Backbone as a ProteinNet text record, in pm:
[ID]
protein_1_A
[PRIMARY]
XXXXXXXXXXXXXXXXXXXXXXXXXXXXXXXXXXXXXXXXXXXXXXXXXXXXXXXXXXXXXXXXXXXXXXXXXXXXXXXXXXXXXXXXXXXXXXXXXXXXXXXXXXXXXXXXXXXXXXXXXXXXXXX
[TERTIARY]
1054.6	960.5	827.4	723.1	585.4	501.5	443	320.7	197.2	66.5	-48.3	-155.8	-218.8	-338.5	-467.4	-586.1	-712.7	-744.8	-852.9	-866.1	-1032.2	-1117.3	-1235	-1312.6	-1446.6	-1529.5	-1496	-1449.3	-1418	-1227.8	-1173.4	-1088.1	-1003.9	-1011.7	-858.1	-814	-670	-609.9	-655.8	-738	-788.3	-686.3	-623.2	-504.3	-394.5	-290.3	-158.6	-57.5	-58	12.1	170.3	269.4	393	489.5	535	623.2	758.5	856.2	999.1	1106.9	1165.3	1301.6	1432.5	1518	1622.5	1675.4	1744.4	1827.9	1687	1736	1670.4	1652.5	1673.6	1669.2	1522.6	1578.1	1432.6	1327.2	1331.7	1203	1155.2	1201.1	1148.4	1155.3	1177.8	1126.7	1019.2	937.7	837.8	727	733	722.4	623.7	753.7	695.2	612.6	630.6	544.3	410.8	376.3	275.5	182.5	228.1	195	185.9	265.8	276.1	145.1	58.5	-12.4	-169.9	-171.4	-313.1	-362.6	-500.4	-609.5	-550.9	-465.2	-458.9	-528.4	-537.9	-618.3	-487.8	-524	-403.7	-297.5	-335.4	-270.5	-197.3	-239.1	-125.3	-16.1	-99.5	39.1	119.3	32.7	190.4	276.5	251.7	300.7	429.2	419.1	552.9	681.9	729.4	892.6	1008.5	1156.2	1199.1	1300.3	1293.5	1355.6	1297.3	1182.1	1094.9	1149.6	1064.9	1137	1289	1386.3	1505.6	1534.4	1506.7	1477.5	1387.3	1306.8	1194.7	1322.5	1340.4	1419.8	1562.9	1639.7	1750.5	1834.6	1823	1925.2	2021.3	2141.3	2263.4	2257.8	2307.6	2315.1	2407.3	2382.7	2415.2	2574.8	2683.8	2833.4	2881.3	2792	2884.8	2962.7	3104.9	3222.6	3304.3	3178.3	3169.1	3331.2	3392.3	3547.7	3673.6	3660.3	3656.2	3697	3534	3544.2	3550.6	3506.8	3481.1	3583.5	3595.7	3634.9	3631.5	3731.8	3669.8	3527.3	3519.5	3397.8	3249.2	3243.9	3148.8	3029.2	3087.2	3033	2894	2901.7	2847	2729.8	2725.5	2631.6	2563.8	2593	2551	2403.6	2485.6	2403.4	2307.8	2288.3	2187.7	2104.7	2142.4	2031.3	1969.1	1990.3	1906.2	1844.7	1912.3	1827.8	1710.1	1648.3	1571.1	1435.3	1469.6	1400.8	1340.7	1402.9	1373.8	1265.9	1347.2	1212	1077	1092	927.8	899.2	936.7	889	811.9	914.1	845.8	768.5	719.3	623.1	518.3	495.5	323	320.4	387.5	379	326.4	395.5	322.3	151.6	182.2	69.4	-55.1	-45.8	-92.7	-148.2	-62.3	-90.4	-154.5	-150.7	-190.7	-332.9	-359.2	-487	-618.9	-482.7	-580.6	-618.3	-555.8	-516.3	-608.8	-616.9	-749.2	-868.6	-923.8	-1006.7	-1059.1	-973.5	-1021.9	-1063.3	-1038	-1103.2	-1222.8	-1212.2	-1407.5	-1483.5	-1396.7	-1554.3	-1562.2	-1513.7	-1547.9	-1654.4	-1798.3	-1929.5	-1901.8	-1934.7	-1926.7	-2092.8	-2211.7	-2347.3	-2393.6	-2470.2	-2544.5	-2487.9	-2538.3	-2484.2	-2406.5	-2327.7	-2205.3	-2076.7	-2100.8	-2002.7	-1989	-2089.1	-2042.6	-1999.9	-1987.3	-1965.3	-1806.1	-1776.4	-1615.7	-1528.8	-1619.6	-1569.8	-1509.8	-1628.8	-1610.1	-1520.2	-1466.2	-1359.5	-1188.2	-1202.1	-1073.2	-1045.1	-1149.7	-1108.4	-1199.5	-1141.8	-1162	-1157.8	-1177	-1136.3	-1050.4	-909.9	-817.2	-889.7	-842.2	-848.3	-813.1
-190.4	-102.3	-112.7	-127.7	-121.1	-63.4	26.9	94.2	68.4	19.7	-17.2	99.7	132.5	265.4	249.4	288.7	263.8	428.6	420.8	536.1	563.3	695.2	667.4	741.6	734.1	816.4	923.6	984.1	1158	1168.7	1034.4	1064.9	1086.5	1075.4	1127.2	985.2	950.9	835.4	808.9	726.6	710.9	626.7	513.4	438.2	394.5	341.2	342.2	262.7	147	-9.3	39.2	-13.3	-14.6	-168.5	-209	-285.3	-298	-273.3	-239.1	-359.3	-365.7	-462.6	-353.5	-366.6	-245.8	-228.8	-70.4	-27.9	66.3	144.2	227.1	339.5	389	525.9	422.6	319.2	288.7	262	234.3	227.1	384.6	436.5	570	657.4	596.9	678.1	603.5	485.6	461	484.3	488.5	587.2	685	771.8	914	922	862.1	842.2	808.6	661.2	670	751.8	842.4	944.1	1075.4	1061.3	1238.9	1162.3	1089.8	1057.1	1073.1	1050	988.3	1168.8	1146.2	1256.9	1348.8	1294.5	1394.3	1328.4	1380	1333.7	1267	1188	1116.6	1231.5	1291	1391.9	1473	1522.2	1581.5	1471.5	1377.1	1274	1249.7	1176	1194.6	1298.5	1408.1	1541.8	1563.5	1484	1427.9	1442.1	1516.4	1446.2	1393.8	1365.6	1280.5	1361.6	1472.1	1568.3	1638.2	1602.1	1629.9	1567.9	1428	1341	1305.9	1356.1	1393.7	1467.4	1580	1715.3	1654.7	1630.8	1595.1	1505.2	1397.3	1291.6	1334.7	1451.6	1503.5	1394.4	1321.5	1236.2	1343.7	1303.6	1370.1	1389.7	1496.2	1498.1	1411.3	1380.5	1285.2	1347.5	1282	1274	1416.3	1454.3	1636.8	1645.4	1688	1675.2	1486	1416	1305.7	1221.5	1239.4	1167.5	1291.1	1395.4	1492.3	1472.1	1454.6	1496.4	1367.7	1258.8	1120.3	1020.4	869	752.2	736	702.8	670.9	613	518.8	471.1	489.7	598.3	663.3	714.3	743.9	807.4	689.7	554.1	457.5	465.8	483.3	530.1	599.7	730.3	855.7	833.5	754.3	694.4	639.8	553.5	447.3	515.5	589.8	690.4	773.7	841	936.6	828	704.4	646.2	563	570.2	516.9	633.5	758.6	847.7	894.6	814.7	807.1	685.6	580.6	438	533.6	578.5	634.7	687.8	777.6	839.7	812.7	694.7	597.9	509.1	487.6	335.9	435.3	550.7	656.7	670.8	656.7	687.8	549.8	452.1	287.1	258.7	287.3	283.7	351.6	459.4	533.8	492	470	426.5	261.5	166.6	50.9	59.4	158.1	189.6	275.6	350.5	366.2	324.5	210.3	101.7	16	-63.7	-117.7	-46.2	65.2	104.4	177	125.1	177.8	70.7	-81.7	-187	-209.3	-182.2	-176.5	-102.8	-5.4	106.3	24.9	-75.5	-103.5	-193.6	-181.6	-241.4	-422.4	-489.2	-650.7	-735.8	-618.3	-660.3	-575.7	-609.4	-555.6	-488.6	-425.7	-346.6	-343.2	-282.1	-139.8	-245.9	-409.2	-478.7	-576.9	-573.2	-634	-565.1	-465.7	-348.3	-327.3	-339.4	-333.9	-456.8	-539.1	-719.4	-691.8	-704.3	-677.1	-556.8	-451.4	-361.3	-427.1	-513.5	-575.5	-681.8	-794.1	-890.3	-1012.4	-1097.3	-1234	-1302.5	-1399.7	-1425.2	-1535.3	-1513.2	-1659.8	-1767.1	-1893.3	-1987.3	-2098.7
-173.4	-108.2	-182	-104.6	-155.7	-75.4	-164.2	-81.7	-119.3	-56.4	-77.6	-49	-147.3	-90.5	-117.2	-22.3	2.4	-78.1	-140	-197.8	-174.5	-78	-41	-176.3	-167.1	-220.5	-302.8	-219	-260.9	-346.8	-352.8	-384.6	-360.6	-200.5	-62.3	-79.6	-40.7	-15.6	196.8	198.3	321.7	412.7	370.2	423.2	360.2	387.8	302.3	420.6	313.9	438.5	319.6	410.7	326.2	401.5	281.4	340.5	263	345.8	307.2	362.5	285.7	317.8	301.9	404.7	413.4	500.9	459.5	596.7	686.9	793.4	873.6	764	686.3	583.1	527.5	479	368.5	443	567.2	618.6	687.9	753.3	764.5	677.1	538.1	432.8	354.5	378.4	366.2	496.7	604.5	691.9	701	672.8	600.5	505.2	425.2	264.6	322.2	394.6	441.1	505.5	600.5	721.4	614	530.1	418.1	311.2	306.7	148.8	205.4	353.2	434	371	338.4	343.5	191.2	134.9	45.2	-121.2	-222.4	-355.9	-407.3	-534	-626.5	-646.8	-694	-771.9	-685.2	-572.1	-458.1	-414.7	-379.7	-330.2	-496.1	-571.6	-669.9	-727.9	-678.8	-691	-559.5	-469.2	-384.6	-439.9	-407.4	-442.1	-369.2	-391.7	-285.3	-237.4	-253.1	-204.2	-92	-109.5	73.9	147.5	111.9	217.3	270.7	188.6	224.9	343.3	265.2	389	509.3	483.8	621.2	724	637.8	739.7	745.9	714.5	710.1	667.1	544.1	481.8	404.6	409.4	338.1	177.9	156.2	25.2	-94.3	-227.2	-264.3	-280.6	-256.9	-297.9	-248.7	-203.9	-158.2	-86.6	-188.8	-118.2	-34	-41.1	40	21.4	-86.8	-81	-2.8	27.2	104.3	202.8	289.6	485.6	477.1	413.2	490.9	410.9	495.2	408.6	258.8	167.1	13	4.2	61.8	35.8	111.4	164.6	265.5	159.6	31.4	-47.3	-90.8	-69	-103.3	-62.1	92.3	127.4	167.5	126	101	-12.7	-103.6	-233	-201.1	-127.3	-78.1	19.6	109.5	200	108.5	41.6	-54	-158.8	-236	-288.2	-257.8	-129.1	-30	-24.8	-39.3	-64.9	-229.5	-331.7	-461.7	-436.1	-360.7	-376.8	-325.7	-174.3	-136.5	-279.8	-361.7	-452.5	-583.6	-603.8	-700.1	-669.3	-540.4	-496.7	-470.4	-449.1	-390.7	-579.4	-632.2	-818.3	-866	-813.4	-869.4	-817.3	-720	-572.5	-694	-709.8	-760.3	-881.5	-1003.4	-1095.1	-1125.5	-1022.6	-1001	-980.4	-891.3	-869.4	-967	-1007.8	-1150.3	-1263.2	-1280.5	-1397.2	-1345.4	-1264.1	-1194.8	-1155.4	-1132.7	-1179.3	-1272.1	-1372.3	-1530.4	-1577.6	-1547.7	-1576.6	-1512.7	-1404.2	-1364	-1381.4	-1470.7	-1503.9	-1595.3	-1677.6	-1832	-1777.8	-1904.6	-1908.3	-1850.6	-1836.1	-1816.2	-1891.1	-1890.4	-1923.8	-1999.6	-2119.1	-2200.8	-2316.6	-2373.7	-2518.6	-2516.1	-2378.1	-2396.8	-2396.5	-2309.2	-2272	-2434.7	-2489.9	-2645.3	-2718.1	-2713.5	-2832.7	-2768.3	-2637.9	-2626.8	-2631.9	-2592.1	-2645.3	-2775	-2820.5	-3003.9	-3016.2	-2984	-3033.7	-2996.5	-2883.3	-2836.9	-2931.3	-2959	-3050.7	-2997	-3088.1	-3050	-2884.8	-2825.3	-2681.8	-2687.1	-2637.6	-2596.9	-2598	-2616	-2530.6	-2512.2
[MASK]
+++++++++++++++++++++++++++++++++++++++++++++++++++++++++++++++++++++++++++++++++++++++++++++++++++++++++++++++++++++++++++++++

């Protein structure tokens, strides 16, 4: 699961492409993620958890009772529908942090004083 985010001016997440390999749970839980992140700041969307999107998409709870009412091995994927809702959770958290990690490198200087004086604090240059 990967989620890609456009981040405008002000700081809202303006667009958000996802592309998922999976069952039907992992994609309408990237989906959602997309459609739940549009217009909101970093910090609200990574404030998400995957227990929304659970609830939102009414995925089952993990192992409850699940060797119980159902097949031994039903429980398997019980696991895998709710863990589809952990991926949305952690990819609007990567998404997130990718984007801020890359633009912490372009605020850094590239010309004049400020870009030698951080040259010179990193080191020497490869080569």
């Amino acid at each position: 699961m990967k989620l890609q985010i456009r981040v405008d001016e002000n700081g809202r997440i303006s667009d958000v492409k996802f592309k998922t390999f999976g069952c039907g749970s992992a994609i309408a839980s990237s989906s959602f993620m997309t459609e739940r992140v549009k217009g909101l700041t970093l910090e609200e969307a990574g404030a998400i958890k995957n227990t929304e999107v659970a609830k939102e998409l009414c995925l089952p709870p993990v192992k409850r009772n699940a060797t119980q009412t159902f097949p031994p091995n039903f429980y398997v994927c019980i696991d895998f529908v709710v863990h589809c809702s952990m991926l949305a959770e952690d990819a609007i958290k990567s998404a997130i942090r990718d984007y801020q990690s890359k633009r912490a490198k372009i605020q850094q200087p590239t010309l004049g004083p400020e870009a030698v004086a951080a040259a010179a604090s990193v080191g020497p240059a490869m080569t």
